[in-house]
Coordinates of C-alpha atoms and ligand atoms in Angstrom, one line a residue:
M1 CA 0.0 0.0 0.0
I2 CA 1.4 3.3 -1.0
F3 CA 0.1 6.3 0.9
G4 CA 0.8 9.4 -1.2
A5 CA 0.1 7.5 -4.5
T6 CA -0.5 10.6 -6.5
G7 CA 2.5 12.4 -5.2
D8 CA 5.8 13.3 -6.8
L9 CA 7.9 10.5 -5.1
A10 CA 5.5 7.8 -6.1
N11 CA 5.4 8.9 -9.7
R12 CA 9.0 9.8 -10.2
K13 CA 10.6 6.9 -8.2
L14 CA 8.3 4.2 -6.8
Y15 CA 6.3 3.2 -9.9
P16 CA 9.3 3.1 -12.2
S17 CA 11.3 1.2 -9.6
L18 CA 8.5 -1.4 -9.1
Y19 CA 8.3 -1.7 -12.9
R20 CA 12.0 -2.5 -13.2
L21 CA 11.7 -5.1 -10.4
Y22 CA 8.8 -6.6 -12.2
K23 CA 10.7 -6.8 -15.5
K24 CA 13.6 -8.4 -13.7
G25 CA 11.2 -11.1 -12.3
K26 CA 11.6 -10.0 -8.7
L27 CA 7.9 -9.4 -8.2
A28 CA 6.5 -12.5 -10.1
E29 CA 2.8 -12.1 -10.7
N30 CA 1.4 -12.4 -7.2
F31 CA 1.6 -8.9 -6.0
A32 CA -0.8 -6.0 -5.8
V33 CA -0.3 -2.4 -5.2
I34 CA -2.9 -0.2 -3.6
G35 CA -2.4 3.5 -4.3
I36 CA -3.8 5.6 -1.6
A37 CA -4.4 9.3 -1.7
R38 CA -7.1 11.9 -1.0
R39 CA -8.4 12.7 -4.4
S40 CA -10.9 10.4 -6.0
L41 CA -9.7 8.4 -9.0
T42 CA -10.9 5.2 -10.7
N43 CA -8.6 2.2 -10.9
E44 CA -8.3 2.8 -14.6
D45 CA -7.2 6.4 -14.2
F46 CA -4.7 5.3 -11.6
Q47 CA -3.3 2.6 -13.8
S48 CA -3.0 5.0 -16.6
N49 CA -1.0 7.4 -14.3
V50 CA 1.2 4.5 -13.3
R51 CA 1.9 3.7 -17.0
K52 CA 2.7 7.3 -17.7
S53 CA 5.1 7.6 -14.8
V54 CA 6.9 4.4 -16.0
Q55 CA 7.1 5.6 -19.6
S56 CA 8.6 8.9 -18.6
A57 CA 11.3 7.2 -16.5
V58 CA 12.1 4.0 -18.3
E59 CA 13.3 4.0 -21.9
C60 CA 12.1 0.7 -23.1
S61 CA 8.8 -0.1 -21.4
N62 CA 6.7 -3.0 -22.5
D63 CA 4.2 -5.3 -20.7
L64 CA 2.9 -2.1 -19.1
E65 CA -0.8 -3.2 -19.3
Q66 CA 0.0 -6.4 -17.5
F67 CA 2.2 -4.6 -14.9
S68 CA -0.4 -1.9 -14.2
S69 CA -3.2 -4.4 -13.9
H70 CA -1.8 -5.1 -10.5
F71 CA -2.5 -1.5 -9.3
Y72 CA -5.7 -0.5 -7.5
Y73 CA -6.8 2.8 -6.1
H74 CA -8.3 3.8 -2.8
S75 CA -9.4 7.3 -2.1
H76 CA -8.6 7.9 1.6
D77 CA -9.2 10.2 4.5
V78 CA -6.2 9.6 6.9
T79 CA -8.1 10.5 10.0
D80 CA -11.3 8.5 9.3
S81 CA -11.6 4.9 10.6
S82 CA -14.3 4.0 8.1
S83 CA -11.9 4.8 5.3
Y84 CA -9.3 2.4 6.8
L85 CA -12.0 -0.3 7.1
A86 CA -12.8 0.1 3.4
L87 CA -9.1 -0.1 2.7
K88 CA -8.9 -3.3 4.8
N89 CA -11.6 -4.9 2.8
L90 CA -9.9 -4.1 -0.5
A91 CA -6.6 -5.4 0.9
N92 CA -8.2 -8.6 2.1
N93 CA -9.8 -9.2 -1.3
L94 CA -6.6 -8.6 -3.1
D95 CA -4.8 -10.8 -0.6
S96 CA -6.9 -13.8 -1.6
H97 CA -7.1 -12.9 -5.3
Y98 CA -3.3 -12.7 -5.6
K99 CA -2.5 -15.3 -2.9
L100 CA -0.4 -12.9 -0.9
E101 CA -0.4 -15.0 2.3
G102 CA -1.1 -11.9 4.4
N103 CA 2.2 -10.2 3.6
R104 CA 1.8 -6.4 3.7
I105 CA 4.1 -3.4 3.2
F106 CA 2.8 0.0 4.0
Y107 CA 4.8 2.8 2.3
L108 CA 4.3 6.3 3.7
A109 CA 5.3 8.6 0.8
M110 CA 3.5 11.7 1.9
A111 CA 3.4 14.7 4.2
P112 CA 5.2 13.7 7.4
E113 CA 2.6 15.2 9.7
F114 CA 0.4 12.2 9.0
F115 CA 2.9 9.5 9.6
G116 CA 2.0 8.9 13.2
T117 CA -1.8 9.1 12.7
I118 CA -1.6 6.6 9.8
A119 CA 0.5 4.1 11.8
V120 CA -1.9 4.2 14.8
H121 CA -5.0 3.8 12.5
L122 CA -3.4 0.9 10.7
K123 CA -3.2 -1.0 13.9
E124 CA -6.5 0.2 15.5
D125 CA -8.5 -0.5 12.4
G126 CA -7.1 -3.9 12.0
L127 CA -4.9 -3.5 8.8
T128 CA -1.9 -4.9 10.6
D129 CA -3.7 -8.1 11.8
V130 CA -2.2 -10.3 9.2
A131 CA -1.0 -13.9 9.0
G132 CA 2.2 -12.9 7.1
Y133 CA 4.7 -10.1 7.6
K134 CA 3.8 -6.4 8.0
R135 CA 6.4 -3.7 7.3
L136 CA 6.2 0.0 7.5
V137 CA 8.4 2.1 5.1
I138 CA 8.7 5.6 6.1
E139 CA 10.1 8.5 4.1
K140 CA 12.1 11.4 5.6
P141 CA 11.9 13.7 7.4
F142 CA 11.7 11.5 10.4
G143 CA 10.7 14.3 12.8
H144 CA 12.0 17.9 12.8
D145 CA 14.3 17.5 15.8
L146 CA 15.0 14.9 18.5
E147 CA 11.8 15.6 20.4
S148 CA 9.4 15.4 17.5
A149 CA 11.3 12.3 16.2
K150 CA 10.8 10.6 19.6
E151 CA 7.1 11.5 19.5
L152 CA 6.8 10.0 16.0
N153 CA 8.7 7.0 16.9
K154 CA 6.5 6.4 19.9
Q155 CA 3.4 6.5 17.7
I156 CA 4.7 4.2 15.0
R157 CA 6.0 1.7 17.6
Q158 CA 2.5 1.3 18.8
A159 CA 1.8 -0.5 15.6
F160 CA 5.1 -1.8 14.4
S161 CA 8.2 -3.2 16.1
E162 CA 11.6 -1.8 15.4
D163 CA 12.5 -4.6 13.0
E164 CA 9.3 -4.0 11.0
I165 CA 10.2 -0.3 10.5
Y166 CA 12.1 0.6 7.3
R167 CA 13.2 4.3 7.6
I168 CA 14.3 5.3 4.2
D169 CA 17.5 7.2 3.6
H170 CA 17.8 6.9 -0.2
Y171 CA 21.6 7.6 -0.1
L172 CA 21.9 4.2 1.5
G173 CA 20.5 2.7 -1.7
K174 CA 23.1 4.3 -3.9
E175 CA 25.5 1.9 -5.5
M176 CA 28.6 3.7 -4.5
V177 CA 27.5 4.5 -1.0
Q178 CA 27.0 0.7 -0.6
N179 CA 30.4 0.3 -2.2
I180 CA 32.1 2.2 0.7
E181 CA 32.1 -0.9 2.9
V182 CA 33.4 -3.1 0.1
I183 CA 36.2 -0.7 -0.8
R184 CA 37.2 -0.5 2.8
F185 CA 36.8 -4.1 4.0
A186 CA 37.6 -6.1 0.9
N187 CA 41.0 -4.5 0.1
A188 CA 44.2 -5.2 2.0
I189 CA 45.7 -1.9 0.7
F190 CA 43.2 0.4 2.3
E191 CA 42.1 -0.9 5.7
P192 CA 45.6 -0.8 7.3
L193 CA 45.8 2.9 6.2
W194 CA 42.3 3.8 7.2
N195 CA 43.0 5.7 10.4
N196 CA 44.6 8.8 11.9
R197 CA 48.2 7.7 11.3
Y198 CA 47.8 7.8 7.5
I199 CA 44.7 9.9 6.7
S200 CA 44.9 13.7 7.2
N201 CA 41.3 14.6 6.4
I202 CA 38.2 13.4 4.7
Q203 CA 35.9 15.6 2.6
V204 CA 32.3 14.7 1.8
T205 CA 30.6 17.0 -0.7
S206 CA 27.0 16.7 -2.0
S207 CA 26.3 19.7 -4.2
E208 CA 23.2 20.3 -6.2
V209 CA 22.5 22.7 -9.1
L210 CA 18.8 22.8 -8.6
G211 CA 17.3 25.4 -6.3
V212 CA 14.5 24.7 -3.8
E213 CA 12.0 24.2 -6.7
E214 CA 8.4 23.9 -5.6
R215 CA 9.3 22.8 -2.1
G216 CA 9.6 26.2 -0.5
R217 CA 7.1 25.5 2.2
Y218 CA 8.8 22.4 3.5
Y219 CA 12.3 23.7 2.9
E220 CA 11.7 26.9 4.9
K221 CA 11.2 24.9 8.0
S222 CA 13.9 22.4 7.2
G223 CA 16.9 24.0 5.6
A224 CA 20.0 22.2 4.4
L225 CA 21.0 21.0 7.9
R226 CA 17.8 19.0 8.4
D227 CA 17.2 18.2 4.8
M228 CA 20.7 16.7 4.0
V229 CA 23.1 16.7 6.9
Q230 CA 21.0 15.0 9.6
N231 CA 20.5 12.0 7.3
H232 CA 22.5 11.6 4.1
M233 CA 25.7 13.4 5.0
L234 CA 26.0 11.8 8.5
Q235 CA 25.2 8.4 7.1
M236 CA 28.0 8.6 4.6
V237 CA 30.4 9.7 7.4
A238 CA 29.3 6.8 9.5
L239 CA 30.0 4.3 6.7
L240 CA 33.4 5.9 6.2
A241 CA 34.3 5.9 9.9
M242 CA 32.8 2.7 11.3
E243 CA 34.8 -0.3 12.5
P244 CA 34.6 -3.5 10.4
P245 CA 31.5 -5.4 11.5
I246 CA 32.1 -8.9 12.8
K247 CA 29.6 -10.1 10.2
L248 CA 27.7 -8.5 7.3
T249 CA 24.4 -8.7 9.1
T250 CA 21.9 -5.9 9.7
D251 CA 22.5 -5.8 13.4
E252 CA 26.2 -5.9 13.3
I253 CA 26.5 -3.2 10.6
R254 CA 24.0 -1.0 12.3
S255 CA 25.7 -1.4 15.7
E256 CA 29.1 -0.3 14.2
K257 CA 27.4 2.7 12.7
V258 CA 25.7 3.7 15.9
K259 CA 29.1 3.7 17.6
V260 CA 30.3 6.3 15.2
F261 CA 27.3 8.5 15.9
R262 CA 28.1 8.1 19.6
A263 CA 31.7 9.2 19.0
F264 CA 30.8 12.4 17.2
R265 CA 32.1 15.3 19.3
P266 CA 29.1 17.5 20.1
I267 CA 29.4 20.9 18.5
E268 CA 27.5 23.4 20.6
G269 CA 27.3 27.0 21.7
E270 CA 30.2 29.2 20.5
E271 CA 31.8 26.2 18.7
V272 CA 29.1 26.2 16.2
K273 CA 30.6 29.4 14.7
T274 CA 34.0 27.9 14.4
H275 CA 33.0 24.4 13.1
F276 CA 29.9 25.1 11.0
V277 CA 29.1 27.5 8.2
R278 CA 25.7 28.3 6.8
G279 CA 24.9 29.8 3.4
Q280 CA 21.9 31.0 1.4
Y281 CA 22.0 31.5 -2.3
A282 CA 21.7 34.9 -3.9
Q283 CA 20.8 35.5 -7.6
G284 CA 23.3 34.2 -10.0
T285 CA 23.8 33.3 -13.6
V286 CA 24.4 29.8 -14.7
N287 CA 24.9 29.0 -18.4
A288 CA 23.7 32.4 -19.3
E289 CA 20.5 31.8 -17.4
S290 CA 19.7 34.2 -14.6
L291 CA 18.5 32.5 -11.5
P292 CA 16.5 33.9 -8.6
A293 CA 17.8 34.2 -5.0
Y294 CA 16.4 31.8 -2.5
R295 CA 14.4 34.6 -0.9
E296 CA 12.6 35.2 -4.2
E297 CA 11.5 31.6 -4.6
T298 CA 7.8 30.6 -4.2
M299 CA 6.6 30.0 -0.6
V300 CA 9.8 31.5 0.8
D301 CA 9.9 34.4 3.2
P302 CA 11.6 37.4 1.6
Q303 CA 13.5 37.8 4.8
S304 CA 14.2 34.1 5.3
N305 CA 17.0 33.0 7.6
T306 CA 16.9 29.5 6.3
E307 CA 20.2 28.0 5.1
T308 CA 20.5 26.4 1.7
F309 CA 24.1 25.5 2.2
V310 CA 26.0 23.9 5.1
A311 CA 29.7 23.2 5.6
G312 CA 31.0 21.6 8.7
K313 CA 33.9 20.1 10.5
L314 CA 33.1 16.9 12.4
L315 CA 35.4 15.2 14.9
I316 CA 35.1 11.6 15.9
D317 CA 36.5 11.0 19.3
N318 CA 37.8 7.4 19.1
F319 CA 41.1 5.7 18.7
R320 CA 40.9 5.4 15.0
W321 CA 39.9 9.0 14.2
A322 CA 41.1 11.3 16.9
G323 CA 42.6 14.3 15.2
V324 CA 41.2 13.7 11.7
P325 CA 38.7 16.2 10.6
F326 CA 35.7 15.0 8.5
Y327 CA 34.6 18.0 6.4
I328 CA 31.1 17.9 5.0
R329 CA 29.5 20.3 2.5
T330 CA 26.1 20.4 0.9
G331 CA 24.0 23.0 -0.8
K332 CA 21.5 23.9 -3.4
R333 CA 22.2 26.1 -6.5
M334 CA 25.8 25.2 -6.5
K335 CA 28.1 25.0 -9.4
A336 CA 27.7 21.3 -10.1
K337 CA 25.6 18.3 -9.2
S338 CA 28.2 16.1 -7.6
T339 CA 28.5 13.8 -4.6
K340 CA 32.0 12.8 -3.9
I341 CA 34.1 11.7 -1.0
V342 CA 37.8 12.6 -1.0
I343 CA 40.1 10.8 1.4
Q344 CA 43.3 12.7 1.7
F345 CA 46.3 10.8 3.0
K346 CA 49.1 12.3 5.0
D347 CA 52.3 13.4 3.3
I348 CA 55.2 11.0 3.2
P349 CA 57.8 11.8 5.8
M350 CA 60.5 13.0 3.4
N351 CA 60.1 14.2 -0.1
L352 CA 62.9 12.9 -2.4
Y353 CA 61.3 13.8 -5.6
Y354 CA 60.2 17.1 -6.9
G355 CA 57.0 17.7 -8.6
K356 CA 55.5 20.9 -9.7
D357 CA 56.2 23.7 -7.2
Q358 CA 58.8 21.5 -5.5
T359 CA 56.1 19.5 -3.7
L360 CA 54.5 16.2 -4.1
N361 CA 50.7 15.9 -4.4
P362 CA 49.1 14.1 -1.5
N363 CA 47.6 10.7 -2.3
L364 CA 43.9 10.9 -2.6
L365 CA 41.3 8.2 -2.8
V366 CA 38.2 9.7 -4.4
I367 CA 34.9 7.8 -4.2
H368 CA 32.5 9.1 -6.9
I369 CA 29.0 8.7 -5.7
Q370 CA 27.1 10.6 -8.4
P371 CA 26.7 11.5 -11.3
D372 CA 29.9 9.5 -12.0
E373 CA 30.2 6.2 -10.2
G374 CA 33.6 4.9 -9.5
I375 CA 36.9 5.3 -7.6
T376 CA 40.0 7.2 -8.4
L377 CA 43.3 6.8 -6.7
H378 CA 45.7 9.7 -7.1
L379 CA 49.3 8.7 -6.9
N380 CA 52.7 10.2 -7.9
A381 CA 54.8 8.6 -10.6
K382 CA 57.9 9.5 -12.5
K383 CA 57.6 12.0 -15.2
A384 CA 58.8 10.4 -18.5
G385 CA 62.2 11.8 -19.5
Q386 CA 65.7 12.3 -18.1
Q387 CA 64.9 13.9 -14.8
L388 CA 63.7 12.1 -11.7
D389 CA 60.7 14.4 -11.4
A390 CA 57.4 13.2 -10.0
T391 CA 54.1 13.9 -11.7
P392 CA 50.5 13.1 -10.5
V393 CA 48.8 10.1 -12.0
K394 CA 45.3 8.8 -11.5
L395 CA 44.0 5.2 -11.5
N396 CA 40.3 5.1 -12.4
Y397 CA 37.6 2.6 -11.9
A398 CA 34.3 3.7 -13.4
N399 CA 31.4 1.5 -12.6
K400 CA 29.5 1.8 -15.8
G401 CA 32.5 1.1 -18.0
I402 CA 33.3 -2.1 -16.3
D403 CA 30.0 -3.6 -15.4
G404 CA 28.4 -2.6 -18.6
I405 CA 25.0 -2.2 -17.0
N406 CA 23.2 0.8 -15.5
T407 CA 23.3 0.5 -11.8
P408 CA 19.9 0.1 -10.3
E409 CA 18.3 3.3 -9.0
A410 CA 18.4 3.6 -5.2
Y411 CA 14.7 3.2 -4.8
E412 CA 14.7 0.0 -6.8
K413 CA 17.2 -1.6 -4.4
L414 CA 15.6 -0.3 -1.3
L415 CA 12.2 -1.6 -2.3
L416 CA 13.6 -5.0 -3.1
D417 CA 15.4 -5.0 0.3
C418 CA 12.2 -4.2 2.0
I419 CA 10.3 -6.9 0.2
S420 CA 13.0 -9.4 1.1
G421 CA 13.1 -8.2 4.7
D422 CA 16.6 -6.8 4.7
A423 CA 16.8 -3.7 6.8
T424 CA 20.5 -3.1 6.6
N425 CA 20.3 -0.1 4.3
F426 CA 17.6 1.6 6.3
T427 CA 18.2 3.7 9.4
H428 CA 17.7 2.3 12.9
W429 CA 16.0 4.4 15.5
D430 CA 19.3 4.8 17.4
E431 CA 21.0 6.3 14.4
V432 CA 18.1 8.7 13.9
A433 CA 18.0 9.7 17.5
L434 CA 21.8 10.3 17.7
S435 CA 22.0 12.2 14.5
W436 CA 19.2 14.5 15.6
S437 CA 20.8 15.1 18.9
F438 CA 24.0 16.2 17.1
V439 CA 22.2 18.4 14.6
D440 CA 19.8 20.0 17.1
K441 CA 22.7 21.6 18.9
I442 CA 23.6 23.4 15.7
S443 CA 20.1 24.3 14.7
Q444 CA 19.4 25.8 18.1
V445 CA 22.2 28.2 17.7
W446 CA 21.3 29.1 14.1
E447 CA 17.7 29.6 14.9
N448 CA 18.5 32.0 17.7
T449 CA 20.9 34.1 15.7
K450 CA 20.0 35.8 12.5
E451 CA 22.6 35.5 9.8
D452 CA 23.3 39.1 8.8
N453 CA 25.2 38.2 5.7
F454 CA 22.4 36.2 4.0
P455 CA 22.3 35.8 1.1
N456 CA 26.0 35.0 1.0
Y457 CA 26.8 33.0 -2.1
P458 CA 25.6 33.6 -5.7
A459 CA 23.7 30.8 -7.4
G460 CA 26.1 28.7 -9.5
T461 CA 29.1 28.8 -7.1
M462 CA 30.5 26.4 -4.5
G463 CA 29.1 28.3 -1.5
P464 CA 30.2 31.1 0.8
K465 CA 33.8 32.1 1.3
A466 CA 33.6 31.1 5.0
A467 CA 33.3 27.5 3.8
D468 CA 36.8 27.7 2.3
E469 CA 38.1 29.4 5.4
L470 CA 36.9 26.6 7.5
L471 CA 39.5 24.3 5.9
E472 CA 42.1 27.0 5.4
Q473 CA 42.3 27.5 9.2
D474 CA 43.4 23.9 9.4
G475 CA 45.9 24.2 6.5
Y476 CA 43.6 22.3 4.0
F477 CA 41.4 23.3 1.1
W478 CA 38.3 21.7 -0.6
W479 CA 39.4 19.5 -3.5
P480 CA 37.5 21.0 -6.4
V481 CA 34.8 18.4 -7.1
T482 CA 34.4 19.2 -10.8
D483 CA 38.2 18.8 -11.5
L484 CA 38.1 15.3 -9.9
D485 CA 35.4 13.9 -12.3
I486 CA 36.3 10.6 -13.7
E487 CA 35.7 11.8 -17.3
K488 CA 38.1 14.6 -16.7
C489 CA 40.8 12.4 -15.2
Ligands
BG6_1 C1 16.5 14.7 -0.6 C2 16.3 16.1 -0.2 O1 16.5 13.9 0.5 O2 17.7 14.5 -1.3 C3 16.4 17.0 -1.4 O3 15.1 16.3 0.5 C4 17.6 16.7 -2.2 O4 16.3 18.4 -1.1 C5 17.8 15.2 -2.5 O5 17.5 17.4 -3.5 C6 19.1 14.9 -3.1 O6 19.2 13.6 -3.6 P1 20.1 13.1 -4.7 O7 19.9 11.7 -4.8 O8 19.7 13.9 -6.0 O9 21.5 13.5 -4.3

């Protein structure tokens, strides 16, 4: 059952992902999808919407009639028990028609204010009384801060146990985010170096070119800190910093990640100014197109104090990472759409070879998350010729080139994980709670102090100057993400 069946997420991601799974034979024929939303639609209209959404996302789509015949529509009032009872009847009928053995997944892809209400109704109105499994998939945001997240968790736990709750962080479904563990734990050359003796700093950037689009109302209350840092950015840091799990099981992996969250040094009070930078985009020109400032976007307060950019320095107080800064940076309306992780190794103790400017370039391991997918290792090698000069060289691995297939979209993987009952790539409540408690300390300071310099970066740039200074004060700089692209290497 997909709550929010007429929404953007369902149309852009969920239906095309279900279709791809269907084509790969992962759904067989005994499945049914009930699309649930407020407006009234016939099954036929709904099925035609599903076909359109698949056609606009998947190049070669056939068997669409057959696929969409599994889709049914229920017009719903989220606060009305009689509406849940009608839904239950429909679900029970489909259960016997498709022989579903009472297995149910409830996917909440809609406004977060209704998450708790829906979960409670599902139980009270008997939709969760099934012979098979019941699972709740819940989209972000999971609360607005720790308090509201606790409240929401309390509500959904009335109806679902922790291991039945699948909290989506779609970054965890990305191919190269999943690859972080493999790169680290399956290679003898990296794991021995993966600590404060050999790594000087780690930089995680997730920049977007798009602005806030039609989401001004949500974004005004969220900002980049809640929208991207609390979940996606901290999750990537946890995967980079965690200890090797004793087994590749959900519990073991999650428990190693939780330890990282617990080791984050809290940044609070005055330290927020020295460790975190916020930005908001001003007007700018990108490819000769003039773009509005954030404050001019629809549903945005013309005096808005909301950040559309965050850069920060995280410190992890444990044996492995003490002294190694993890710099994170994310924002809207930046120069490039790029998610990359740069691991910068320490300089060798003595430089025997001279490169350009009499220095050697540090070794870097770059993990390209998107749009390129791959790994680059930056080394120094001899420059061809008489002299013993060093020159930087790059070893590339690009996912697409090697595997020859398009990597599955994050939602496709996550949906299949949920159907198969694998919660590894979903966030456990402990991770959510700890990440909110880290982020809350920063947002409290930002909400209580107006940023006089807003807007402070023109659209189409890599963020405010203060973000560069954050690294300069430690003797580092942001490796320019666009120069690191695999295509340009
Ligand atoms: C979402 C945020 O979680 O992630 C959006 O709410 C953001 O604001 C998006 O645009 C970025 O995802 P991706 O996969 O395009 O990097």
